[in-house]
Amino acid sequence: MPDPRKDGADFVQGRTGAGRGLTISSMSAQGPGTSILIVDDDPHIREVVRYALGREGYRTLEAGNGAEALAVFERGGVDLIVLDILMPEMDGTEVCRALRARSRVPLIFLTSKDDEVDRIVGLELGGDDYVTKPFSPKELVARVRAVLRRTGAGPGSPTTTGSASTAAAPDGGPPRRLQHGRLEIDLEGCVVHWNGREIPLTATELGLLRTLAARPGRVFSREELMRQAYDGETHVSDRTIDSHVRRLRAKFLEAGGEPVVTVHGIGYKLGDCA
């Protein structure tokens, strides 16, 4: 097993027979104050992830099983979760369901299940991204950074142009709000409303919708959506984008809306939102 503290240890794979974990927290003095909960029954995997994130200044919390993860989350202060799927007792998909019933916290699956169907199921449950074992700690950090950026107007966010109504910041900075028909997106608060009703979205779903709403009428290919909504730092398949769009649509249909239109053979665009 490679030593996670060596720069040459580029890939890490889980092991069997992992023991129970304890909740631990650590923080780099140079950190941005962002707290990430690492959930895996393998203490070595948690160590690798903790070290990789700690080097980038992130504060980390740990849980060795699903029940412990929910308990840690309930204490508050968790900004993103790295969640293993294959855990004894309460697996990652059960944890994801429980979390999505109460929160939109960004979630990245960490799993040894490399089948695309399994990954899509995880995304449709509400996951924002996934990393398969064996994994590169550097790739995981890049995906964490990209998902966190999609929760707000950070670097890599799409430029706000087009015919959508915008509310500019008082200081002349980037717009704080996008409005198109019944659709309203609070870019600062990362909150979306349809006809006055709040629609709970994951960070990735918000990133996709924000990209479309910034250029109403423009058709985005799946490749463009990958590049803009994922900040160009990760590669995902067409089916992954389709899965996120399908879940996004389902949430709006519950509120009587359908803001995303499919342009067959090309991609997606924002609907009229009337």
XYZ file of N, CA, C and O in Angstrom, residues 67-258:
768
model
N -24.200 5.204 9.961
C -24.887 5.779 11.113
C -24.047 6.875 11.761
O -24.555 7.929 12.154
N -22.748 6.634 11.866
C -21.856 7.637 12.443
C -21.804 8.877 11.557
O -21.763 10.009 12.056
N -21.834 8.671 10.241
C -21.809 9.804 9.317
C -23.015 10.715 9.521
O -22.879 11.945 9.558
N -24.192 10.125 9.672
C -25.403 10.922 9.885
C -25.330 11.670 11.214
O -25.769 12.823 11.311
N -24.760 11.019 12.227
C -24.628 11.669 13.527
C -23.683 12.864 13.449
O -23.960 13.932 14.011
N -22.560 12.694 12.741
C -21.614 13.800 12.579
C -22.270 14.938 11.799
O -22.130 16.116 12.149
N -22.987 14.592 10.739
C -23.634 15.615 9.923
C -24.645 16.418 10.732
O -24.769 17.639 10.561
N -25.384 15.743 11.608
C -26.407 16.423 12.403
C -25.811 17.474 13.335
O -26.504 18.400 13.756
N -24.540 17.348 13.651
C -23.898 18.347 14.525
C -23.679 19.665 13.793
O -23.407 20.697 14.415
N -23.757 19.626 12.461
C -23.632 20.842 11.671
C -22.206 21.132 11.242
O -21.254 20.486 11.691
N -22.073 22.107 10.353
C -20.757 22.558 9.928
C -20.110 21.745 8.833
O -18.922 21.908 8.568
N -20.873 20.869 8.155
C -20.319 20.058 7.065
C -20.661 20.724 5.734
O -21.830 20.955 5.430
N -19.633 21.009 4.923
C -19.842 21.685 3.642
C -19.887 20.728 2.455
O -20.440 21.063 1.407
N -19.289 19.553 2.601
C -19.274 18.560 1.524
C -18.984 17.199 2.159
O -18.304 17.114 3.173
N -19.506 16.130 1.521
C -19.292 14.776 2.027
C -18.654 13.913 0.949
O -19.123 13.898 -0.193
N -17.583 13.218 1.302
C -16.994 12.172 0.452
C -17.475 10.856 1.042
O -17.136 10.518 2.181
N -18.272 10.109 0.284
C -19.022 8.982 0.838
C -18.745 7.684 0.093
O -18.998 7.577 -1.111
N -18.255 6.692 0.815
C -18.065 5.361 0.246
C -19.427 4.686 0.104
O -20.302 4.852 0.959
N -19.604 3.900 -0.954
C -20.876 3.206 -1.150
C -20.899 1.880 -0.408
O -21.852 1.557 0.308
N -19.851 1.079 -0.576
C -19.842 -0.275 -0.021
C -19.363 -0.264 1.424
O -18.168 -0.365 1.703
N -20.310 -0.134 2.343
C -20.015 -0.187 3.768
C -20.969 -1.162 4.434
O -22.114 -1.318 3.980
N -20.543 -1.829 5.499
C -21.429 -2.750 6.202
C -22.550 -1.999 6.924
O -22.457 -0.804 7.171
N -23.595 -2.708 7.251
C -24.746 -2.184 7.982
C -25.514 -1.163 7.144
O -26.452 -1.505 6.465
N -25.105 0.067 7.143
C -25.785 1.122 6.381
C -24.860 1.585 5.278
O -23.856 2.242 5.515
N -25.201 1.236 4.017
C -24.286 1.575 2.926
C -24.467 3.019 2.470
O -25.340 3.751 2.949
N -23.621 3.419 1.514
C -23.615 4.805 1.081
C -24.897 5.273 0.425
O -25.287 6.436 0.574
N -25.584 4.371 -0.294
C -26.835 4.788 -0.933
C -27.907 5.079 0.116
O -28.704 6.016 -0.044
N -27.931 4.306 1.192
C -28.883 4.576 2.273
C -28.566 5.895 2.955
O -29.468 6.667 3.301
N -27.277 6.156 3.155
C -26.870 7.423 3.753
C -27.286 8.586 2.859
O -27.804 9.603 3.330
N -27.083 8.423 1.562
C -27.448 9.471 0.598
C -28.946 9.762 0.647
O -29.361 10.919 0.663
N -29.761 8.708 0.680
C -31.218 8.906 0.762
C -31.589 9.683 2.029
O -32.422 10.597 1.987
N -30.979 9.294 3.146
C -31.282 9.977 4.404
C -30.860 11.442 4.365
O -31.576 12.323 4.856
N -29.704 11.713 3.773
C -29.228 13.088 3.672
C -30.115 13.923 2.772
O -30.455 15.064 3.098
N -30.492 13.360 1.622
C -31.284 14.134 0.666
C -32.697 14.414 1.159
O -33.372 15.312 0.658
N -33.138 13.671 2.154
C -34.449 13.938 2.732
C -34.436 15.196 3.593
O -35.489 15.747 3.913
N -33.220 15.666 3.941
C -33.139 16.818 4.831
C -32.156 17.891 4.376
O -32.127 18.984 4.954
N -31.314 17.601 3.382
C -30.236 18.547 3.060
C -29.825 18.449 1.598
O -29.996 17.419 0.955
N -29.231 19.542 1.112
C -28.664 19.584 -0.235
C -27.140 19.622 -0.184
O -26.496 20.043 -1.139
N -26.559 19.202 0.914
C -25.111 19.249 1.052
C -24.451 18.526 -0.132
O -24.870 17.434 -0.512
N -23.431 19.110 -0.751
C -22.750 18.446 -1.871
C -22.162 17.110 -1.432
O -21.648 16.972 -0.319
N -22.250 16.118 -2.339
C -21.854 14.752 -1.991
C -21.119 14.106 -3.152
O -21.592 14.128 -4.291
N -19.946 13.558 -2.863
C -19.160 12.830 -3.865
C -19.049 11.374 -3.427
O -18.601 11.084 -2.318
N -19.479 10.454 -4.286
C -19.360 9.033 -3.982
C -17.937 8.563 -4.237
O -17.330 8.893 -5.251
N -17.424 7.768 -3.322
C -16.128 7.122 -3.451
C -16.397 5.625 -3.410
O -16.838 5.108 -2.393
N -16.182 4.938 -4.534
C -16.648 3.567 -4.621
C -15.755 2.682 -5.470
O -15.083 3.151 -6.386
N -15.770 1.392 -5.161
C -15.057 0.404 -5.968
C -15.971 -0.196 -7.027
O -15.540 -1.018 -7.827
N -17.239 0.218 -7.025
C -18.194 -0.279 -8.027
C -18.013 0.539 -9.299
O -18.450 1.679 -9.392
N -17.385 -0.064 -10.296
C -17.000 0.667 -11.499
C -18.036 0.559 -12.614
O -17.840 1.074 -13.699
N -19.155 -0.115 -12.363
C -20.178 -0.266 -13.390
C -20.922 1.054 -13.577
O -21.331 1.698 -12.604
N -21.112 1.472 -14.827
C -21.731 2.764 -15.098
C -23.147 2.840 -14.556
O -23.585 3.894 -14.081
N -23.881 1.722 -14.600
C -25.244 1.721 -14.080
C -25.252 2.067 -12.596
O -26.072 2.850 -12.126
N -24.311 1.470 -11.835
C -24.229 1.772 -10.409
C -23.903 3.241 -10.166
O -24.437 3.865 -9.248
N -23.022 3.800 -10.984
C -22.670 5.215 -10.811
C -23.875 6.112 -11.103
O -24.114 7.083 -10.385
N -24.624 5.778 -12.143
C -25.789 6.585 -12.493
C -26.860 6.497 -11.415
O -27.503 7.496 -11.072
N -27.051 5.306 -10.838
C -28.000 5.164 -9.736
C -27.606 6.085 -8.587
O -28.444 6.768 -7.994
N -26.305 6.114 -8.267
C -25.838 6.991 -7.203
C -26.111 8.456 -7.503
O -26.540 9.216 -6.634
N -25.890 8.871 -8.738
C -26.142 10.256 -9.118
C -27.628 10.583 -9.065
O -28.025 11.668 -8.664
N -28.460 9.625 -9.462
C -29.896 9.885 -9.452
C -30.458 9.912 -8.030
O -31.519 10.476 -7.793
N -29.750 9.311 -7.101
C -30.151 9.412 -5.701
C -29.848 10.792 -5.132
O -30.357 11.163 -4.078
N -28.997 11.530 -5.829
C -28.677 12.882 -5.366
C -27.205 13.160 -5.202
O -26.834 14.207 -4.681
N -26.346 12.229 -5.646
C -24.913 12.489 -5.594
C -24.516 13.536 -6.627
O -25.144 13.643 -7.677
N -23.468 14.300 -6.333
C -23.002 15.334 -7.261
C -21.892 14.841 -8.169
O -21.718 15.350 -9.271
N -21.130 13.853 -7.721
C -20.024 13.334 -8.525
C -19.606 12.001 -7.917
O -20.139 11.578 -6.892
N -18.670 11.328 -8.554
C -18.184 10.050 -8.063
C -16.724 9.878 -8.446
O -16.250 10.430 -9.429
N -16.006 9.119 -7.638
C -14.629 8.734 -7.919
C -14.530 7.244 -7.637
O -14.972 6.775 -6.588
N -13.963 6.481 -8.569
C -13.883 5.035 -8.392
C -12.503 4.624 -7.882
O -11.488 5.218 -8.219
N -12.487 3.598 -7.040
C -11.240 3.017 -6.536
C -10.717 2.006 -7.547
O -11.509 1.268 -8.128
N -9.384 1.932 -7.745
C -8.350 2.779 -7.143
C -8.439 4.205 -7.657
O -8.793 4.438 -8.807
N -8.132 5.159 -6.798
C -8.308 6.557 -7.180
C -7.034 7.342 -6.939
O -6.174 6.970 -6.143
N -6.942 8.442 -7.639
C -5.842 9.382 -7.457
C -6.274 10.440 -6.448
O -7.297 11.109 -6.656
N -5.547 10.618 -5.347
C -5.901 11.680 -4.402
C -5.973 13.057 -5.057
O -6.815 13.878 -4.705
N -5.101 13.292 -6.037
C -5.122 14.588 -6.730
C -6.419 14.777 -7.498
O -6.989 15.870 -7.532
N -6.907 13.687 -8.136
C -8.178 13.785 -8.857
C -9.325 14.036 -7.885
O -10.228 14.848 -8.157
N -9.308 13.344 -6.759
C -10.370 13.542 -5.774
C -10.399 14.981 -5.297
O -11.468 15.598 -5.202
N -9.231 15.557 -5.012
C -9.170 16.953 -4.570
C -9.713 17.877 -5.660
O -10.445 18.829 -5.374
N -9.374 17.595 -6.924
C -9.873 18.426 -8.030
C -11.386 18.359 -8.119
O -12.059 19.368 -8.351
N -11.944 17.172 -7.904
C -13.402 17.030 -7.963
C -14.071 17.715 -6.773
O -15.137 18.326 -6.917
N -13.461 17.615 -5.619
C -13.981 18.325 -4.449
C -13.999 19.827 -4.720
O -14.995 20.519 -4.469
N -12.892 20.331 -5.256
C -12.794 21.764 -5.551
C -13.860 22.190 -6.566
O -14.503 23.235 -6.413
N -14.070 21.361 -7.590
C -15.045 21.694 -8.630
C -16.463 21.685 -8.085
O -17.264 22.579 -8.383
N -16.808 20.676 -7.270
C -18.159 20.608 -6.709
C -18.402 21.777 -5.762
O -19.469 22.391 -5.785
N -17.423 22.116 -4.939
C -17.587 23.255 -4.041
C -17.779 24.552 -4.813
O -18.564 25.412 -4.422
N -17.066 24.679 -5.932
C -17.207 25.895 -6.726
C -18.595 25.986 -7.349
O -19.141 27.076 -7.529
N -19.182 24.834 -7.653
C -20.516 24.849 -8.254
C -21.599 25.255 -7.267
O -22.731 25.503 -7.664
N -21.279 25.311 -5.979
C -22.275 25.738 -5.004
C -22.386 27.257 -4.934
O -23.270 27.778 -4.255
N -21.491 27.968 -5.615
C -21.526 29.428 -5.588
C -20.885 30.006 -6.823
O -20.461 29.301 -7.711
N -20.850 31.329 -6.889
C -20.294 32.004 -8.066
C -18.790 32.144 -7.923
O -18.259 33.228 -7.733
N -18.082 31.017 -8.012
C -16.632 31.036 -7.909
C -15.993 30.989 -9.272
O -16.657 31.092 -10.291
N -14.660 30.814 -9.321
C -13.959 30.701 -10.598
C -14.524 29.569 -11.426
O -14.839 28.505 -10.905
N -14.684 29.814 -12.685
C -15.205 28.781 -13.560
C -16.703 28.856 -13.732
O -17.283 28.111 -14.505
N -17.378 29.739 -12.983
C -18.812 29.868 -13.147
C -19.120 30.497 -14.493
O -18.376 31.329 -14.995
N -20.269 30.114 -15.108
C -20.591 30.643 -16.418
C -20.841 32.141 -16.394
O -21.352 32.680 -15.415
N -20.479 32.812 -17.455
C -20.728 34.243 -17.575
C -22.203 34.501 -17.770
O -22.878 33.814 -18.508
N -22.721 35.513 -17.097
C -24.137 35.808 -17.167
C -24.404 36.782 -18.308
O -24.115 37.966 -18.216
N -24.960 36.230 -19.399
C -25.317 37.066 -20.531
C -26.630 36.571 -21.088
O -27.193 35.595 -20.637
N -27.134 37.226 -22.123
C -28.373 36.773 -22.735
C -29.531 37.652 -22.317
O -29.368 38.740 -21.766
N -30.781 37.131 -22.544
C -31.967 37.941 -22.313
C -32.606 37.707 -20.958
O -33.653 38.254 -20.676
N -32.010 36.899 -20.121
C -32.575 36.685 -18.799
C -32.454 37.953 -17.978
O -31.510 38.719 -18.102
N -33.439 38.181 -17.084
C -33.389 39.317 -16.192
C -32.347 39.065 -15.124
O -32.266 37.977 -14.567
N -31.521 40.077 -14.821
C -30.487 39.921 -13.811
C -30.591 41.034 -12.795
O -31.025 42.148 -13.101
N -30.192 40.717 -11.558
C -30.109 41.719 -10.501
C -28.643 41.908 -10.180
O -28.008 41.010 -9.630
N -28.080 43.054 -10.535
C -26.661 43.299 -10.345
C -26.361 43.628 -8.892
O -27.215 44.104 -8.140
N -25.132 43.371 -8.503
C -24.682 43.724 -7.162
C -24.579 45.240 -7.055
O -24.286 45.925 -8.039
N -24.824 45.813 -5.856
C -24.759 47.268 -5.693
C -23.405 47.866 -6.069
O -23.328 49.011 -6.496
N -22.342 47.084 -5.907
C -21.013 47.612 -6.200
C -20.623 47.440 -7.663
O -19.476 47.671 -8.043
N -21.591 47.017 -8.493
C -21.307 46.845 -9.906
C -20.641 45.527 -10.239
O -20.202 45.316 -11.366
N -20.544 44.623 -9.260
C -19.935 43.320 -9.481
C -20.857 42.385 -10.242
O -21.847 42.811 -10.844
N -20.555 41.086 -10.228
C -21.361 40.112 -10.953
C -22.807 40.106 -10.461
O -23.078 40.390 -9.287
N -23.770 39.780 -11.340
C -25.175 39.733 -10.932
C -25.396 38.749 -9.787
O -24.717 37.732 -9.685
N -26.345 39.087 -8.934
C -26.658 38.230 -7.799
C -27.868 37.334 -8.075
O -28.114 36.388 -7.335
N -28.614 37.647 -9.116
C -29.837 36.902 -9.364
C -30.095 36.783 -10.855
O -29.818 37.703 -11.619
N -30.615 35.630 -11.272
C -31.073 35.408 -12.635
C -32.563 35.110 -12.589
O -33.004 34.302 -11.766
N -33.323 35.755 -13.458
C -34.757 35.472 -13.516
C -35.194 35.336 -14.960
O -34.855 36.156 -15.817
N -35.937 34.272 -15.218
C -36.456 34.018 -16.566
C -37.842 33.417 -16.399
O -37.992 32.260 -16.009
N -38.874 34.214 -16.674
C -40.235 33.743 -16.462
C -40.464 33.399 -14.999
O -40.179 34.194 -14.102
N -40.934 32.200 -14.742
C -41.209 31.774 -13.363
C -39.967 31.271 -12.636
O -40.026 30.980 -11.445
N -38.871 31.178 -13.354
C -37.633 30.681 -12.767
C -36.812 31.823 -12.186
O -36.562 32.820 -12.857
N -36.376 31.656 -10.939
C -35.512 32.643 -10.298
C -34.367 31.917 -9.604
O -34.582 30.970 -8.844
N -33.144 32.373 -9.874
C -31.954 31.768 -9.280
C -31.213 32.830 -8.484
O -30.766 33.835 -9.037
N -31.095 32.597 -7.187
C -30.302 33.463 -6.314
C -28.867 32.944 -6.374
O -28.546 31.901 -5.812
N -27.990 33.660 -7.089
C -26.623 33.199 -7.312
C -25.775 33.260 -6.051
O -24.857 32.465 -5.892
N -26.073 34.195 -5.172
C -25.311 34.298 -3.935
C -25.742 33.259 -2.911
O -24.928 32.608 -2.278
N -27.060 33.120 -2.761
C -27.580 32.178 -1.780
C -27.696 30.758 -2.293
O -27.998 29.845 -1.533
N -27.462 30.567 -3.619
C -27.571 29.244 -4.241
C -28.944 28.637 -3.988
O -29.075 27.460 -3.622
N -29.973 29.461 -4.181
C -31.346 29.017 -3.973
C -32.122 29.238 -5.262
O -31.974 30.271 -5.922
N -32.959 28.263 -5.626
C -33.749 28.330 -6.855
C -35.228 28.292 -6.513
O -35.670 27.490 -5.672
N -36.006 29.162 -7.164
C -37.458 29.176 -6.982
C -38.150 29.028 -8.340
O -37.662 29.542 -9.354
N -39.265 28.335 -8.318
C -40.135 28.259 -9.493
C -41.511 28.765 -9.067
O -42.165 28.181 -8.217
N -41.916 29.889 -9.648
C -43.213 30.491 -9.324
C -43.347 30.705 -7.815
O -44.417 30.495 -7.239
N -42.244 31.101 -7.191
C -42.256 31.387 -5.764
C -41.988 30.198 -4.868
O -41.816 30.354 -3.656
N -41.928 29.005 -5.428
C -41.706 27.800 -4.630
C -40.238 27.382 -4.731
O -39.696 27.263 -5.837
N -39.603 27.165 -3.582
C -38.203 26.768 -3.599
C -38.040 25.343 -4.117
O -38.774 24.438 -3.730
N -37.064 25.156 -5.013
C -36.756 23.843 -5.578
C -35.398 23.402 -5.033
O -34.384 24.022 -5.354
N -35.341 22.361 -4.214
C -34.057 21.924 -3.651
C -33.204 21.215 -4.701
O -33.593 20.183 -5.239
N -32.042 21.773 -4.994
C -31.147 21.206 -6.002
C -29.801 20.865 -5.392
O -29.353 21.520 -4.458
N -29.157 19.859 -5.952
C -27.781 19.572 -5.568
C -26.874 20.607 -6.241
O -27.304 21.364 -7.120
N -25.610 20.612 -5.833
C -24.664 21.572 -6.406
C -24.529 21.386 -7.912
O -24.464 22.362 -8.673
N -24.498 20.136 -8.371
C -24.349 19.884 -9.803
C -25.594 20.300 -10.562
O -25.508 20.901 -11.641
N -26.768 19.985 -10.030
C -28.016 20.395 -10.681
C -28.094 21.910 -10.773
O -28.502 22.459 -11.807
N -27.676 22.600 -9.714
C -27.660 24.064 -9.732
C -26.694 24.579 -10.780
O -27.000 25.529 -11.514
N -25.524 23.943 -10.893
C -24.552 24.365 -11.892
C -25.070 24.217 -13.310
O -24.878 25.096 -14.158
N -25.747 23.109 -13.581
C -26.320 22.889 -14.915
C -27.393 23.929 -15.225
O -27.411 24.525 -16.309
N -28.299 24.148 -14.261
C -29.387 25.103 -14.493
C -28.858 26.514 -14.652
O -29.327 27.283 -15.498
N -27.871 26.868 -13.847
C -27.290 28.210 -13.924
C -26.635 28.435 -15.282
O -26.721 29.532 -15.865
N -25.976 27.404 -15.804
C -25.348 27.505 -17.121
C -26.398 27.767 -18.194
O -26.227 28.648 -19.046
N -27.500 27.032 -18.152
C -28.563 27.207 -19.143
C -29.243 28.563 -18.990
O -29.534 29.246 -19.981
N -29.508 28.971 -17.748
C -30.227 30.218 -17.505
C -29.398 31.442 -17.847
O -29.946 32.511 -18.143
N -28.079 31.314 -17.812
C -27.219 32.449 -18.141
C -27.280 32.798 -19.627
O -26.986 33.925 -20.010
N -27.657 31.824 -20.454
C -27.754 32.047 -21.906
C -29.068 31.481 -22.422
O -29.087 30.490 -23.154
N -30.208 32.056 -22.038
C -31.502 31.529 -22.478
C -31.618 31.579 -23.999
O -31.237 32.560 -24.630
N -32.116 30.511 -24.567
C -32.247 30.431 -26.012
C -31.091 29.725 -26.675
O -31.229 29.196 -27.781
N -29.948 29.685 -26.014
C -28.792 28.996 -26.591
C -28.870 27.501 -26.302
O -29.208 27.093 -25.193
N -28.544 26.701 -27.295
C -28.494 25.251 -27.122
C -27.083 24.849 -26.712
O -26.112 25.187 -27.389
N -26.975 24.150 -25.595
C -25.684 23.677 -25.096
C -25.535 22.193 -25.405
O -26.433 21.402 -25.111
N -24.420 21.826 -25.997
C -24.124 20.417 -26.177
C -23.776 19.817 -24.820
O -23.450 20.540 -23.876
N -23.817 18.498 -24.740
C -23.446 17.856 -23.483
C -21.997 18.174 -23.127
O -21.661 18.358 -21.956
N -21.150 18.254 -24.125
C -19.740 18.568 -23.885
C -19.592 19.954 -23.273
O -18.792 20.166 -22.355
N -20.372 20.930 -23.768
C -20.306 22.284 -23.213
C -20.806 22.319 -21.776
O -20.247 23.010 -20.925
N -21.878 21.562 -21.503
C -22.399 21.510 -20.143
C -21.389 20.876 -19.201
O -21.209 21.322 -18.071
N -20.710 19.828 -19.685
C -19.662 19.207 -18.865
C -18.590 20.230 -18.525
O -18.152 20.351 -17.377
N -18.171 20.976 -19.537
C -17.056 21.916 -19.370
C -17.429 23.072 -18.447
O -16.646 23.482 -17.590
N -18.650 23.602 -18.589
C -19.029 24.779 -17.810
C -19.593 24.421 -16.445
O -19.206 25.006 -15.432
N -20.487 23.454 -16.388
C -21.084 23.101 -15.099
C -20.116 22.342 -14.218
O -20.212 22.386 -12.994
N -19.147 21.632 -14.840
C -18.154 20.891 -14.068
C -16.822 21.626 -13.992
O -15.818 21.064 -13.584
N -16.787 22.885 -14.413
C -15.589 23.719 -14.313
C -14.420 23.187 -15.120
O -13.276 23.575 -14.900
N -14.656 22.248 -16.019
C -13.598 21.738 -16.877
C -12.549 20.915 -16.157
O -11.533 20.564 -16.733
N -12.785 20.559 -14.885
C -11.774 19.837 -14.103
C -12.020 18.340 -14.071
O -11.173 17.575 -13.633
N -13.212 17.896 -14.470
C -13.515 16.473 -14.424
C -14.155 16.046 -15.731
O -14.767 16.846 -16.434
N -13.991 14.778 -16.055
C -14.617 14.239 -17.258
C -15.753 13.326 -16.846
O -15.581 12.445 -16.003
N -16.937 13.554 -17.398
C -18.086 12.710 -17.121
C -18.691 12.288 -18.447
O -18.516 12.940 -19.482
N -19.449 11.196 -18.432
C -20.037 10.674 -19.656
C -21.329 11.409 -19.998
O -21.917 12.106 -19.161
N -21.781 11.236 -21.250
C -23.055 11.808 -21.666
C -24.186 11.307 -20.785
O -25.109 12.049 -20.446
N -24.117 10.036 -20.410
C -25.179 9.459 -19.594
C -25.226 10.094 -18.211
O -26.288 10.197 -17.596
N -24.082 10.524 -17.712
C -24.059 11.199 -16.409
C -24.778 12.537 -16.493
O -25.585 12.885 -15.624
N -24.505 13.314 -17.548
C -25.201 14.585 -17.752
C -26.695 14.340 -17.897
O -27.523 15.031 -17.291
N -27.073 13.344 -18.698
C -28.492 13.031 -18.883
C -29.152 12.655 -17.564
O -30.316 13.007 -17.316
N -28.422 11.951 -16.716
C -28.959 11.553 -15.422
C -29.237 12.774 -14.547
O -30.290 12.873 -13.906
N -28.301 13.720 -14.527
C -28.504 14.945 -13.749
C -29.693 15.745 -14.292
O -30.503 16.270 -13.517
N -29.809 15.845 -15.605
C -30.913 16.595 -16.206
C -32.243 15.916 -15.898
O -33.244 16.582 -15.597
N -32.273 14.599 -15.954
C -33.503 13.857 -15.663
C -33.964 14.120 -14.229
O -35.146 14.348 -13.968
N -33.018 14.116 -13.303
C -33.372 14.380 -11.906
C -33.795 15.839 -11.718
O -34.726 16.139 -10.962
N -33.123 16.751 -12.410
C -33.477 18.169 -12.353
C -34.906 18.389 -12.832
O -35.710 19.085 -12.201
N -35.240 17.759 -13.943
C -36.596 17.885 -14.488
C -37.648 17.335 -13.531
O -38.725 17.919 -13.357
N -37.347 16.199 -12.917
C -38.308 15.568 -12.009
C -38.653 16.503 -10.850
O -39.811 16.580 -10.421
N -37.659 17.219 -10.349
C -37.907 18.134 -9.236
C -38.801 19.287 -9.658
O -39.678 19.720 -8.896
N -38.573 19.824 -10.855
C -39.404 20.932 -11.323
C -40.810 20.470 -11.698
O -41.780 21.211 -11.511
N -40.945 19.251 -12.227
C -42.268 18.736 -12.571
C -43.162 18.641 -11.349
O -44.385 18.845 -11.438
N -42.581 18.344 -10.195
C -43.357 18.301 -8.959
C -43.946 19.665 -8.627
O -44.977 19.761 -7.959
N -43.273 20.723 -9.099
C -43.757 22.082 -8.856
C -44.532 22.635 -10.055
O -44.889 23.816 -10.074
N -44.763 21.789 -11.054
C -45.528 22.212 -12.229
C -44.713 22.937 -13.280
O -45.287 23.629 -14.131
N -43.395 22.782 -13.247
C -42.550 23.475 -14.219
C -41.682 22.520 -15.009
O -41.486 21.371 -14.630
N -41.157 23.016 -16.123
C -40.229 22.240 -16.949
C -39.279 23.206 -17.654
O -39.462 23.543 -18.821
